[in-house]
Amino acid sequence: MKYFFTFAKSLYNLTVMKRLNIIATVLQVISIMLLLSGCLRSSCADNLESREMSYAGYLTISDSPDGFTAIEVLNPWRKGEILQRYILVPKGTPVPENLPKGTLIRTPVERIVVFSSLYYSMIDELGASEKVVGVCDSDYLTDQNLIERLRNGLVTDCGNSVAADIEKIISTKADLIIVS
């Protein structure tokens, strides 16, 4: 969880356009993780094998023969620099010893806290709205399904996104926290 807050702090220091570009890329990563839903094993060679991307030029997805997938968000302003690396390891399998440095995410992601309704909308488009178990800034929600789930106690109100209630976030037992 500390990596998400570190990532959020680094975003705070960037210009608005840079933040929007990075956030869009991170949302692509999240979308891919949800779509992969744990089907991450491949028959790769000894090294990570990259998947070919048609449109996401600043995103790489590489499979490992050790059963994990590495997703890297590249810096569009500094060639070759990695902004963030996510390591996807299927639940129920041991974490490989040779993992590269990055944020470990166990897949499939089943419980998500979102700090913005924008992220909820994208998750909803993927047909995974039931995976959202916590939201911030609930006063600004417009999606009736999410509002109803919040009223029924199926979704936790985690407070204001600027000063989120950490105890409530922890109580959701989220697999993934999406922060802007």
Short mmCIF file of C-alpha atoms in Angstrom, two decimals:
data_model
loop_
_atom_site.label_atom_id
_atom_site.label_comp_id
_atom_site.label_asym_id
_atom_site.label_seq_id
_atom_site.Cartn_x
_atom_site.Cartn_y
_atom_site.Cartn_z
CA MET A 1 0.00 0.00 0.00
CA LYS A 2 2.93 2.34 0.63
CA TYR A 3 3.81 2.22 -3.09
CA PHE A 4 0.44 3.67 -4.02
CA PHE A 5 0.90 6.61 -1.65
CA THR A 6 4.46 7.15 -2.90
CA PHE A 7 3.16 7.09 -6.47
CA ALA A 8 0.41 9.58 -5.53
CA LYS A 9 2.95 11.95 -3.92
CA SER A 10 5.14 11.88 -7.03
CA LEU A 11 2.11 12.68 -9.19
CA TYR A 12 1.31 15.69 -7.01
CA ASN A 13 4.55 17.41 -8.08
CA LEU A 14 3.86 17.12 -11.83
CA THR A 15 1.96 19.50 -14.09
CA VAL A 16 -1.73 18.82 -14.77
CA MET A 17 -1.12 17.49 -18.30
CA LYS A 18 1.64 15.19 -17.14
CA ARG A 19 -0.61 13.92 -14.34
CA LEU A 20 -3.45 13.25 -16.77
CA ASN A 21 -1.15 11.33 -19.12
CA ILE A 22 0.26 9.23 -16.30
CA ILE A 23 -3.18 8.61 -14.80
CA ALA A 24 -4.49 7.51 -18.23
CA THR A 25 -1.60 5.07 -18.54
CA VAL A 26 -2.17 3.70 -15.04
CA LEU A 27 -5.85 3.23 -15.85
CA GLN A 28 -4.83 1.21 -18.89
CA VAL A 29 -2.71 -0.96 -16.61
CA ILE A 30 -5.62 -1.46 -14.22
CA SER A 31 -7.91 -2.34 -17.13
CA ILE A 32 -5.43 -4.89 -18.39
CA MET A 33 -5.07 -6.41 -14.91
CA LEU A 34 -8.82 -6.83 -14.60
CA LEU A 35 -9.06 -8.31 -18.07
CA LEU A 36 -6.25 -10.73 -17.40
CA SER A 37 -8.07 -11.96 -14.28
CA GLY A 38 -5.30 -14.28 -13.27
CA CYS A 39 -4.73 -15.98 -16.63
CA LEU A 40 -1.09 -14.99 -16.60
CA ARG A 41 0.90 -18.13 -17.20
CA SER A 42 2.74 -18.52 -20.44
CA SER A 43 5.38 -20.74 -21.94
CA CYS A 44 8.17 -18.16 -22.18
CA ALA A 45 11.87 -18.64 -22.69
CA ASP A 46 14.37 -18.00 -19.88
CA ASN A 47 13.88 -14.22 -19.86
CA LEU A 48 10.76 -12.11 -19.72
CA GLU A 49 8.92 -12.21 -23.01
CA SER A 50 7.25 -8.94 -24.04
CA ARG A 51 3.78 -8.86 -25.51
CA GLU A 52 3.31 -6.68 -28.56
CA MET A 53 1.25 -3.55 -27.91
CA SER A 54 -0.56 -1.80 -30.77
CA TYR A 55 -1.43 1.54 -29.20
CA ALA A 56 -0.04 1.81 -25.67
CA GLY A 57 3.45 3.03 -26.48
CA TYR A 58 4.40 3.73 -22.85
CA LEU A 59 3.23 0.43 -21.46
CA THR A 60 5.01 -2.92 -21.62
CA ILE A 61 3.68 -6.28 -20.50
CA SER A 62 6.15 -9.11 -20.10
CA ASP A 63 5.51 -12.71 -19.09
CA SER A 64 7.97 -14.75 -17.07
CA PRO A 65 8.41 -18.51 -17.15
CA ASP A 66 8.32 -18.30 -13.34
CA GLY A 67 4.59 -17.56 -13.45
CA PHE A 68 4.44 -13.81 -13.03
CA THR A 69 3.73 -10.90 -15.36
CA ALA A 70 5.53 -7.56 -15.21
CA ILE A 71 3.70 -4.43 -16.36
CA GLU A 72 5.84 -1.34 -16.75
CA VAL A 73 4.62 2.23 -17.17
CA LEU A 74 7.32 4.10 -19.08
CA ASN A 75 8.17 7.79 -18.74
CA PRO A 76 7.14 9.60 -21.95
CA TRP A 77 9.51 12.50 -21.19
CA ARG A 78 12.62 10.47 -20.38
CA LYS A 79 13.29 7.62 -22.78
CA GLY A 80 14.06 4.32 -21.09
CA GLU A 81 12.94 5.42 -17.61
CA ILE A 82 10.31 3.33 -15.85
CA LEU A 83 7.77 5.30 -13.82
CA GLN A 84 6.17 2.27 -12.19
CA ARG A 85 6.41 -1.51 -12.38
CA TYR A 86 3.58 -3.80 -11.34
CA ILE A 87 4.29 -7.47 -10.73
CA LEU A 88 1.22 -9.68 -11.18
CA VAL A 89 1.33 -13.05 -9.43
CA PRO A 90 -1.69 -15.37 -9.46
CA LYS A 91 -3.30 -16.00 -6.06
CA GLY A 92 -2.72 -19.47 -4.73
CA THR A 93 0.76 -19.72 -6.23
CA PRO A 94 3.96 -19.04 -4.31
CA VAL A 95 5.63 -15.69 -4.91
CA PRO A 96 8.72 -16.36 -7.04
CA GLU A 97 12.04 -15.51 -5.40
CA ASN A 98 13.46 -13.74 -8.46
CA LEU A 99 10.86 -10.96 -8.74
CA PRO A 100 12.08 -7.65 -10.13
CA LYS A 101 11.54 -4.54 -8.02
CA GLY A 102 7.95 -3.29 -8.23
CA THR A 103 4.48 -3.29 -6.70
CA LEU A 104 3.26 -6.85 -6.12
CA ILE A 105 -0.38 -7.43 -7.07
CA ARG A 106 -2.00 -10.83 -6.57
CA THR A 107 -4.44 -11.71 -9.34
CA PRO A 108 -7.25 -11.92 -10.02
CA VAL A 109 -8.03 -8.62 -8.33
CA GLU A 110 -11.27 -9.13 -6.43
CA ARG A 111 -11.58 -6.16 -4.04
CA ILE A 112 -10.88 -2.57 -5.15
CA VAL A 113 -10.98 0.82 -3.42
CA VAL A 114 -11.20 3.81 -5.78
CA PHE A 115 -10.32 7.37 -4.83
CA SER A 116 -12.42 8.80 -7.67
CA SER A 117 -15.69 7.93 -9.37
CA LEU A 118 -13.81 8.20 -12.68
CA TYR A 119 -12.02 4.95 -11.85
CA TYR A 120 -15.28 3.33 -10.85
CA SER A 121 -16.75 4.21 -14.26
CA MET A 122 -13.88 2.49 -16.06
CA ILE A 123 -14.15 -0.58 -13.85
CA ASP A 124 -17.91 -0.60 -14.47
CA GLU A 125 -17.27 -0.50 -18.24
CA LEU A 126 -15.20 -3.66 -17.82
CA GLY A 127 -18.19 -5.32 -16.14
CA ALA A 128 -16.41 -5.53 -12.79
CA SER A 129 -18.30 -2.94 -10.72
CA GLU A 130 -19.06 -5.54 -8.03
CA LYS A 131 -15.32 -5.68 -7.29
CA VAL A 132 -15.38 -2.10 -5.95
CA VAL A 133 -15.64 -2.32 -2.15
CA GLY A 134 -14.63 1.20 -1.16
CA VAL A 135 -14.85 4.76 -2.52
CA CYS A 136 -13.65 8.20 -1.57
CA ASP A 137 -15.56 11.44 -2.17
CA SER A 138 -18.94 9.70 -2.01
CA ASP A 139 -20.70 13.10 -2.08
CA TYR A 140 -19.76 13.39 -5.76
CA LEU A 141 -21.04 9.99 -6.90
CA THR A 142 -23.57 9.96 -9.73
CA ASP A 143 -23.74 6.27 -10.63
CA GLN A 144 -27.00 4.99 -9.14
CA ASN A 145 -25.75 1.40 -8.83
CA LEU A 146 -22.73 2.54 -6.80
CA ILE A 147 -24.85 4.88 -4.65
CA GLU A 148 -27.25 2.01 -3.91
CA ARG A 149 -24.38 -0.35 -3.05
CA LEU A 150 -23.01 2.34 -0.72
CA ARG A 151 -26.41 2.75 0.99
CA ASN A 152 -26.74 -1.04 1.39
CA GLY A 153 -23.31 -1.33 3.01
CA LEU A 154 -21.76 -3.28 0.13
CA VAL A 155 -19.33 -0.40 -0.51
CA THR A 156 -17.46 1.47 2.24
CA ASP A 157 -17.25 5.27 2.27
CA CYS A 158 -13.52 5.84 2.81
CA GLY A 159 -13.84 9.59 3.33
CA ASN A 160 -12.31 12.45 1.41
CA SER A 161 -9.72 11.53 -1.23
CA VAL A 162 -7.35 14.22 0.04
CA ALA A 163 -7.46 12.88 3.62
CA ALA A 164 -8.81 9.34 3.26
CA ASP A 165 -9.77 7.28 6.32
CA ILE A 166 -6.96 4.73 6.38
CA GLU A 167 -8.74 2.49 8.91
CA LYS A 168 -11.78 2.22 6.63
CA ILE A 169 -9.56 1.46 3.65
CA ILE A 170 -7.80 -1.30 5.60
CA SER A 171 -11.17 -2.68 6.75
CA THR A 172 -12.19 -3.26 3.11
CA LYS A 173 -9.35 -5.78 2.71
CA ALA A 174 -8.78 -4.40 -0.78
CA ASP A 175 -6.49 -6.17 -3.23
CA LEU A 176 -5.98 -2.91 -5.11
CA ILE A 177 -6.28 0.79 -4.28
CA ILE A 178 -6.55 3.21 -7.19
CA VAL A 179 -5.36 6.68 -6.17
CA SER A 180 -5.19 9.80 -8.29
#
